[in-house]
Short mmCIF file of C-alpha atoms (C1' of nucleotides) in Angstrom, two decimals:
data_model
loop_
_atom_site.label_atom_id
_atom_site.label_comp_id
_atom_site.label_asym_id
_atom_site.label_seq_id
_atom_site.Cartn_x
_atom_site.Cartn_y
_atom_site.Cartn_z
CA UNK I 1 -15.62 -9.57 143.58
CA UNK I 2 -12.92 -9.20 145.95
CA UNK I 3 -9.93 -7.83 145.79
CA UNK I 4 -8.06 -10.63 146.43
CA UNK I 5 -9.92 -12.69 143.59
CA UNK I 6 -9.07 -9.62 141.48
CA UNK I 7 -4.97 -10.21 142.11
CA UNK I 8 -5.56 -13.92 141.49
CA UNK I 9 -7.51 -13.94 138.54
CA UNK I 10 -5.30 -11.04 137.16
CA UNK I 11 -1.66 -13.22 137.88
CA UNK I 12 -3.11 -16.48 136.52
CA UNK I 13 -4.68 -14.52 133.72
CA UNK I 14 -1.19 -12.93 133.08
CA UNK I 15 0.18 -16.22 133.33
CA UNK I 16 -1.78 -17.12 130.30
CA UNK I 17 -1.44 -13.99 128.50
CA UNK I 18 2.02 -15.49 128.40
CA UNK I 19 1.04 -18.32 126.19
CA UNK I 20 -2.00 -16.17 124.16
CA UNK I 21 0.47 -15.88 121.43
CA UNK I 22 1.17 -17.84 118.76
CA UNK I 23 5.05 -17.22 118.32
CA UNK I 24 5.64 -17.03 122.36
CA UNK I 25 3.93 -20.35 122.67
CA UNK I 26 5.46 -21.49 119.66
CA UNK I 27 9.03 -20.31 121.80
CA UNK I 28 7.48 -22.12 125.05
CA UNK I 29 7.12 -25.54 123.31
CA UNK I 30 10.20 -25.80 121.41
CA UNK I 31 12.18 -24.49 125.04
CA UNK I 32 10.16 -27.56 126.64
CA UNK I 33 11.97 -29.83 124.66
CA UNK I 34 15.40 -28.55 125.27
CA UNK I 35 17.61 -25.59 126.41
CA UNK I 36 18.16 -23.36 123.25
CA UNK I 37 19.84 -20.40 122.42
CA UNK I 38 18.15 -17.36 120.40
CA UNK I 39 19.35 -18.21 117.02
CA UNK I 40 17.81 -21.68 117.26
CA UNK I 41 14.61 -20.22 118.10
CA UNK I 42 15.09 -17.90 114.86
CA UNK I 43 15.65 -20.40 112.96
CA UNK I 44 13.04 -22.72 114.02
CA UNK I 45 10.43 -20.31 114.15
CA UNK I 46 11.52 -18.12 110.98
CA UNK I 47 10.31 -15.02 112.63
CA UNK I 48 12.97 -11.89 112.62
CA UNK I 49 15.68 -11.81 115.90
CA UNK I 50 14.55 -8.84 116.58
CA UNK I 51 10.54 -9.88 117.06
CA UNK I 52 12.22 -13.33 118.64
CA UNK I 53 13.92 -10.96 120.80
CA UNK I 54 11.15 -8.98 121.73
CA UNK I 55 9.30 -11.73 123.18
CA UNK I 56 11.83 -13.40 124.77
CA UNK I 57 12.18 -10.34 127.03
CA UNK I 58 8.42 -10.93 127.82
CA UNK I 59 9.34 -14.40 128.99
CA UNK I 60 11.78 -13.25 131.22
CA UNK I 61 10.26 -10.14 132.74
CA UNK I 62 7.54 -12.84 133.43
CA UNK I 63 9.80 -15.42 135.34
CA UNK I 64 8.84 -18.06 132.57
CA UNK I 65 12.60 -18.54 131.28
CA UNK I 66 16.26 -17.83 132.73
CA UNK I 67 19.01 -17.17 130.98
CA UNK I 68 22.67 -18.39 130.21
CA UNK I 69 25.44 -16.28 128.49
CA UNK I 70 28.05 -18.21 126.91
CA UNK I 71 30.55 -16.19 125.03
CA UNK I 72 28.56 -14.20 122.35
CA UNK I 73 25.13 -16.75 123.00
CA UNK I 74 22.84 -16.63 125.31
CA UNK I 75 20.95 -20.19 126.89
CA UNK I 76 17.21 -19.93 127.50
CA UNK I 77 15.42 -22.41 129.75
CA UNK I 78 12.17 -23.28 130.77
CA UNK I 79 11.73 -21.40 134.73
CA UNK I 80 10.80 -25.26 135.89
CA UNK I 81 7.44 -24.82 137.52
CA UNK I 82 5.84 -21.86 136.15
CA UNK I 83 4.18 -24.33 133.91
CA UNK I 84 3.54 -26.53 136.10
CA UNK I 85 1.47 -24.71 138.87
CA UNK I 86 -0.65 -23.46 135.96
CA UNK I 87 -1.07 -27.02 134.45
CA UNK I 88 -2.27 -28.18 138.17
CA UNK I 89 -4.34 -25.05 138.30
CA UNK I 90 -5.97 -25.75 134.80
CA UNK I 91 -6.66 -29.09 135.83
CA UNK I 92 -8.45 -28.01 139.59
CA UNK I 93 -10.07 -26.06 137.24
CA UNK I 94 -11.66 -28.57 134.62
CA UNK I 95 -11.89 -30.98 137.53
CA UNK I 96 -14.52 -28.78 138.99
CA UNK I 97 -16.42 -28.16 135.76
CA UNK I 98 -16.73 -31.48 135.31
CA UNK I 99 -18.08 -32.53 138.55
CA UNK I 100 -19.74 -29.25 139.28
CA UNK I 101 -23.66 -30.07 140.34
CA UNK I 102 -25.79 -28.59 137.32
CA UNK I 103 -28.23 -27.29 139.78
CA UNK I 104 -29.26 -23.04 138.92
CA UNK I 105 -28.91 -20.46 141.57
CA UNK I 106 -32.23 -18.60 141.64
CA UNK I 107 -32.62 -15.30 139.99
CA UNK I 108 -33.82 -12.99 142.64
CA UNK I 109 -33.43 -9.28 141.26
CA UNK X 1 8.12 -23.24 111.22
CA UNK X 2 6.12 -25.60 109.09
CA UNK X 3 2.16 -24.41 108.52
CA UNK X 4 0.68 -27.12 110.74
CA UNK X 5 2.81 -26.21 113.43
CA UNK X 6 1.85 -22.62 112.83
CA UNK X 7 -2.21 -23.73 113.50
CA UNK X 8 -1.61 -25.80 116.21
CA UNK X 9 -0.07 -23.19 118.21
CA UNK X 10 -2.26 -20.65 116.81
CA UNK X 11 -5.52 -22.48 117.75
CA UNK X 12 -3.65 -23.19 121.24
CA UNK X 13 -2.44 -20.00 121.63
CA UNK X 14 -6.35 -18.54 121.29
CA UNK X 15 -7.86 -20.79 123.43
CA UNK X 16 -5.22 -19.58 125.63
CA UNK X 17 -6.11 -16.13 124.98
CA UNK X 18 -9.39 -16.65 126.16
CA UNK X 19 -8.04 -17.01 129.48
CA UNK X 20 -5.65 -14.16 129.37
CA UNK X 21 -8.49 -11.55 130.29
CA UNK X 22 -9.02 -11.02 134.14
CA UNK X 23 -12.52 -10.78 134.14
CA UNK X 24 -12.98 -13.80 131.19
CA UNK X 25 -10.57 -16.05 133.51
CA UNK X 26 -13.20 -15.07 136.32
CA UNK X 27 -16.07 -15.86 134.26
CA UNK X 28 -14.80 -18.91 133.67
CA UNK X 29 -13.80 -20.05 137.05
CA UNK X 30 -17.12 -18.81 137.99
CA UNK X 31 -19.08 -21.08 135.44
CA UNK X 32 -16.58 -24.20 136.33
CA UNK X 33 -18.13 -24.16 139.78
CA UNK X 34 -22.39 -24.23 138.50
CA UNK X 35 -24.21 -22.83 136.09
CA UNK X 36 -24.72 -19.39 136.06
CA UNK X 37 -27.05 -16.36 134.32
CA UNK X 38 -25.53 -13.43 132.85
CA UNK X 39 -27.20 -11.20 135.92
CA UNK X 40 -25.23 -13.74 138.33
CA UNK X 41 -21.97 -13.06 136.97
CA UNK X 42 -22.94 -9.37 136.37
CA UNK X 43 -23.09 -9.40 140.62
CA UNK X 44 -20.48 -11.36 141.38
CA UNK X 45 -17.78 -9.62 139.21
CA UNK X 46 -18.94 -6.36 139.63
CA UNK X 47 -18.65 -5.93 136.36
CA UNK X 48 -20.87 -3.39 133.85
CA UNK X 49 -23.29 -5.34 132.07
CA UNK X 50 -22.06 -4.52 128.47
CA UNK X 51 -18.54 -5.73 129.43
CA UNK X 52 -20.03 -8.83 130.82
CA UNK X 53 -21.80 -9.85 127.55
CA UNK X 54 -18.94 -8.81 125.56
CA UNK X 55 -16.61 -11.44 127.07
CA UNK X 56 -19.40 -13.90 127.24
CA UNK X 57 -19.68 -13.62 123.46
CA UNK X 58 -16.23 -13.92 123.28
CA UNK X 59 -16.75 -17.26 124.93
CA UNK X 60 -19.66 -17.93 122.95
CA UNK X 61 -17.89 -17.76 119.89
CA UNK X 62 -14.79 -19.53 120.68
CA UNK X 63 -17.58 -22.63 121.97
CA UNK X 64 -16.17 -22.22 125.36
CA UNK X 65 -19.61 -22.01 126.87
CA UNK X 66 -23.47 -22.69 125.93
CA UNK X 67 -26.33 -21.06 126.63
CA UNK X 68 -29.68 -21.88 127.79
CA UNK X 69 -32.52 -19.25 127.37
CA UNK X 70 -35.31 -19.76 130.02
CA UNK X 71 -38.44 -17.13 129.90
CA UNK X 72 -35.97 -13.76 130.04
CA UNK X 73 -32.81 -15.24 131.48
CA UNK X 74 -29.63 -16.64 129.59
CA UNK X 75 -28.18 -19.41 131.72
CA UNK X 76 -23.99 -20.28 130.46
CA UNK X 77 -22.76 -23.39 131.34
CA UNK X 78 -18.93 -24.40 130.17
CA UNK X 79 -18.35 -26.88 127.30
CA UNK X 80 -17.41 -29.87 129.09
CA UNK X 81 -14.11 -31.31 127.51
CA UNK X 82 -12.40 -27.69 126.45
CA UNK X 83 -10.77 -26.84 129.54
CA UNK X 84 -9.69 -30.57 129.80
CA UNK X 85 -8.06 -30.76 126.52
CA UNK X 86 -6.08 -27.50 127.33
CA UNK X 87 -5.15 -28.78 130.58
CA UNK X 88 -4.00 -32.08 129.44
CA UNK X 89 -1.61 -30.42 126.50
CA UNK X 90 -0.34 -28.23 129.35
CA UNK X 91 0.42 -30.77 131.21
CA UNK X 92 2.62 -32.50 129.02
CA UNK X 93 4.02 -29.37 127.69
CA UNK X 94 5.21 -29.29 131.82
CA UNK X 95 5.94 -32.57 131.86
CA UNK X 96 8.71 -32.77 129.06
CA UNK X 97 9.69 -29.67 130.09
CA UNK X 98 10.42 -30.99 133.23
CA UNK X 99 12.12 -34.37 131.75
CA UNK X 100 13.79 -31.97 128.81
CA UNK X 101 17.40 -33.53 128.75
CA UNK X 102 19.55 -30.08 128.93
CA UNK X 103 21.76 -30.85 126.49
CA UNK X 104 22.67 -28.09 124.21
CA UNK X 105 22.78 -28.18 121.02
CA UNK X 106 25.34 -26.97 118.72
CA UNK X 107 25.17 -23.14 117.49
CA UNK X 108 26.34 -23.40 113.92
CA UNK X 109 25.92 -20.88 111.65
"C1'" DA Y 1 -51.39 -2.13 125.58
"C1'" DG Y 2 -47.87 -0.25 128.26
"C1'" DT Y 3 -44.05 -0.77 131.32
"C1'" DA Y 4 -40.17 -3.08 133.32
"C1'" DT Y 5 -36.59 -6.42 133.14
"C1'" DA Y 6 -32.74 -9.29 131.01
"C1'" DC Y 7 -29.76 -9.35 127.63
"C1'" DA Y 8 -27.49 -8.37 123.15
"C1'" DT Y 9 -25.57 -5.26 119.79
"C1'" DC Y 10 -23.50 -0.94 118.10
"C1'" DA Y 11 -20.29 2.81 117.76
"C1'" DA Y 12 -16.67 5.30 119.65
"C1'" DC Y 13 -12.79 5.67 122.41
"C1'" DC Y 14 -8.58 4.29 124.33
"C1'" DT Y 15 -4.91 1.30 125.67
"C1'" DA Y 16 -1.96 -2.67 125.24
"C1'" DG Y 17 0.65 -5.23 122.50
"C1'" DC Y 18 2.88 -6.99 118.15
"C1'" DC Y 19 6.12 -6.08 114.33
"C1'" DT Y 20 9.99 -3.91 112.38
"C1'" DG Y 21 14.01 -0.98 110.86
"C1'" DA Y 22 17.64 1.33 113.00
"C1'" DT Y 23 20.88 1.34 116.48
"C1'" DA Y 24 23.61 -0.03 120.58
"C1'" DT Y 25 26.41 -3.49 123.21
"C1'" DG Y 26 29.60 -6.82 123.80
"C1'" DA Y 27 32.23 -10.93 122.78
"C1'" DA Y 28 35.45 -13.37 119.13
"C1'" DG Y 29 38.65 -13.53 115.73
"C1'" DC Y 30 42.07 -11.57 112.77
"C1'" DG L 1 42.21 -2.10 117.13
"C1'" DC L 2 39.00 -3.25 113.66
"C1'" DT L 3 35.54 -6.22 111.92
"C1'" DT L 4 32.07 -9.62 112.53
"C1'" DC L 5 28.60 -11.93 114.72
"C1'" DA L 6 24.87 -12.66 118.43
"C1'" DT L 7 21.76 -10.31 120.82
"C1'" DA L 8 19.37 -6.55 123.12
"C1'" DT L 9 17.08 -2.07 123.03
"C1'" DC L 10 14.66 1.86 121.02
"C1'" DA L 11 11.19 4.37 118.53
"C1'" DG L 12 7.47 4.37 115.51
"C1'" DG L 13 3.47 2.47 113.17
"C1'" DC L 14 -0.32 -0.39 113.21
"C1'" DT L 15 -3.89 -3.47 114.89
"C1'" DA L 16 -6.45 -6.08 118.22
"C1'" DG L 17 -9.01 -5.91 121.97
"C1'" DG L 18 -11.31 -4.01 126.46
"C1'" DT L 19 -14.65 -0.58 128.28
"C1'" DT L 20 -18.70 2.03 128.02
"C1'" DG L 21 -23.04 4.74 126.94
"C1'" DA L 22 -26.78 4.43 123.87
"C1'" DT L 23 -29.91 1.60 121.71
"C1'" DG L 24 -32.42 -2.58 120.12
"C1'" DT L 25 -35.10 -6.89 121.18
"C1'" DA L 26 -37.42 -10.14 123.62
"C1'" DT L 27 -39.99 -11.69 127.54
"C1'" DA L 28 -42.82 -11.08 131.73
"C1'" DC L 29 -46.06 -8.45 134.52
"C1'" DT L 30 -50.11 -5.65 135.42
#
DNA sequence: AGTATACATCAACCTAGCCTGATATGAAGC
DNA sequence: GCTTCATATCAGGCTAGGTTGATGTATACT
């Protein structure tokens, strides 16, 4: 494999490792819906600020949310086509597995 | 959270995670294109042989791929509508998240 | 029958990552 | 200025998961 498939299978694959969890997805769907600020997603998810916390600053070391402080709260967003590019690569990907020929390579030790 | 929303983005989140691994997401991109034997993607990721049939267990288990044993050979080929199904809930997770009104709503302890 | 090949499983190791209690920071209100 | 509230960070414990060498199990070949 080269290298360069190495770097793009590892981002995309980090891109997913994003979403591997069940709270950070959990964070990623209800941000999808609207801008919230952490003690919504406490509340909504029930898990404890500081573990909300924890993978919020996952999120944004990623590029997958911004922030907004207001006073003593701070905004969290959706970063607008993170999701996106990875939907559209998802697809290309089923796409392709669908149509792929079912043909089999030879075996030739 | 309530309990079904809980499973949802826990089964999500682990098909997900099956992507989240460099050398799975390669696998898989690999198998998307045609059919492949475990000494195929042995070659093309470089890949120890062990590691290889540990993540295509992984797979296995999680019904991500099936198998097809001719004489000596395994041959994987990717369950057709899994990829699609994630792709299509990622896609509308990007679309609302796209349409998401950014309202905000009240912080009211 | 004996050997070689393809592949799976096992056991052990090691790292990454999640959860949490304690603590720090910083804004608001009194 | 002191307290309170929202949030972030830190440090530690624990578990899940990736890698690997050794080994097991078929199948094919001679």
């Amino acid at each position: 494999m080269s290298l360069a498939t190495i770097n793009v299978s590892g981002e995309r694959a980090a891109v997913f490792a994003l979403l591997a969890d069940p709270l950070r997805l959990r964070i990623v769907e209800l941000l999808a819906a609207e801008e919230m600020c952490t003690c919504h997603l406490i509340d909504e998810t029930g898990a404890k600020q500081t573990t909300v916390s924890h993978h919020l600053r996952i999120l944004r070391d990623a590029g997958a949310v911004t922030t907004t402080e207001v006073g003593k709260f701070t905004w969290y967003r959706l970063a607008p086509h993170l999701l996106g590019a990875l939907a559209a690569d998802l697809s290309e990907l089923a796409d392709s597995a669908e149509q792929a020929g079912r043909h089999r390579l030879p075996c030739a030790p």
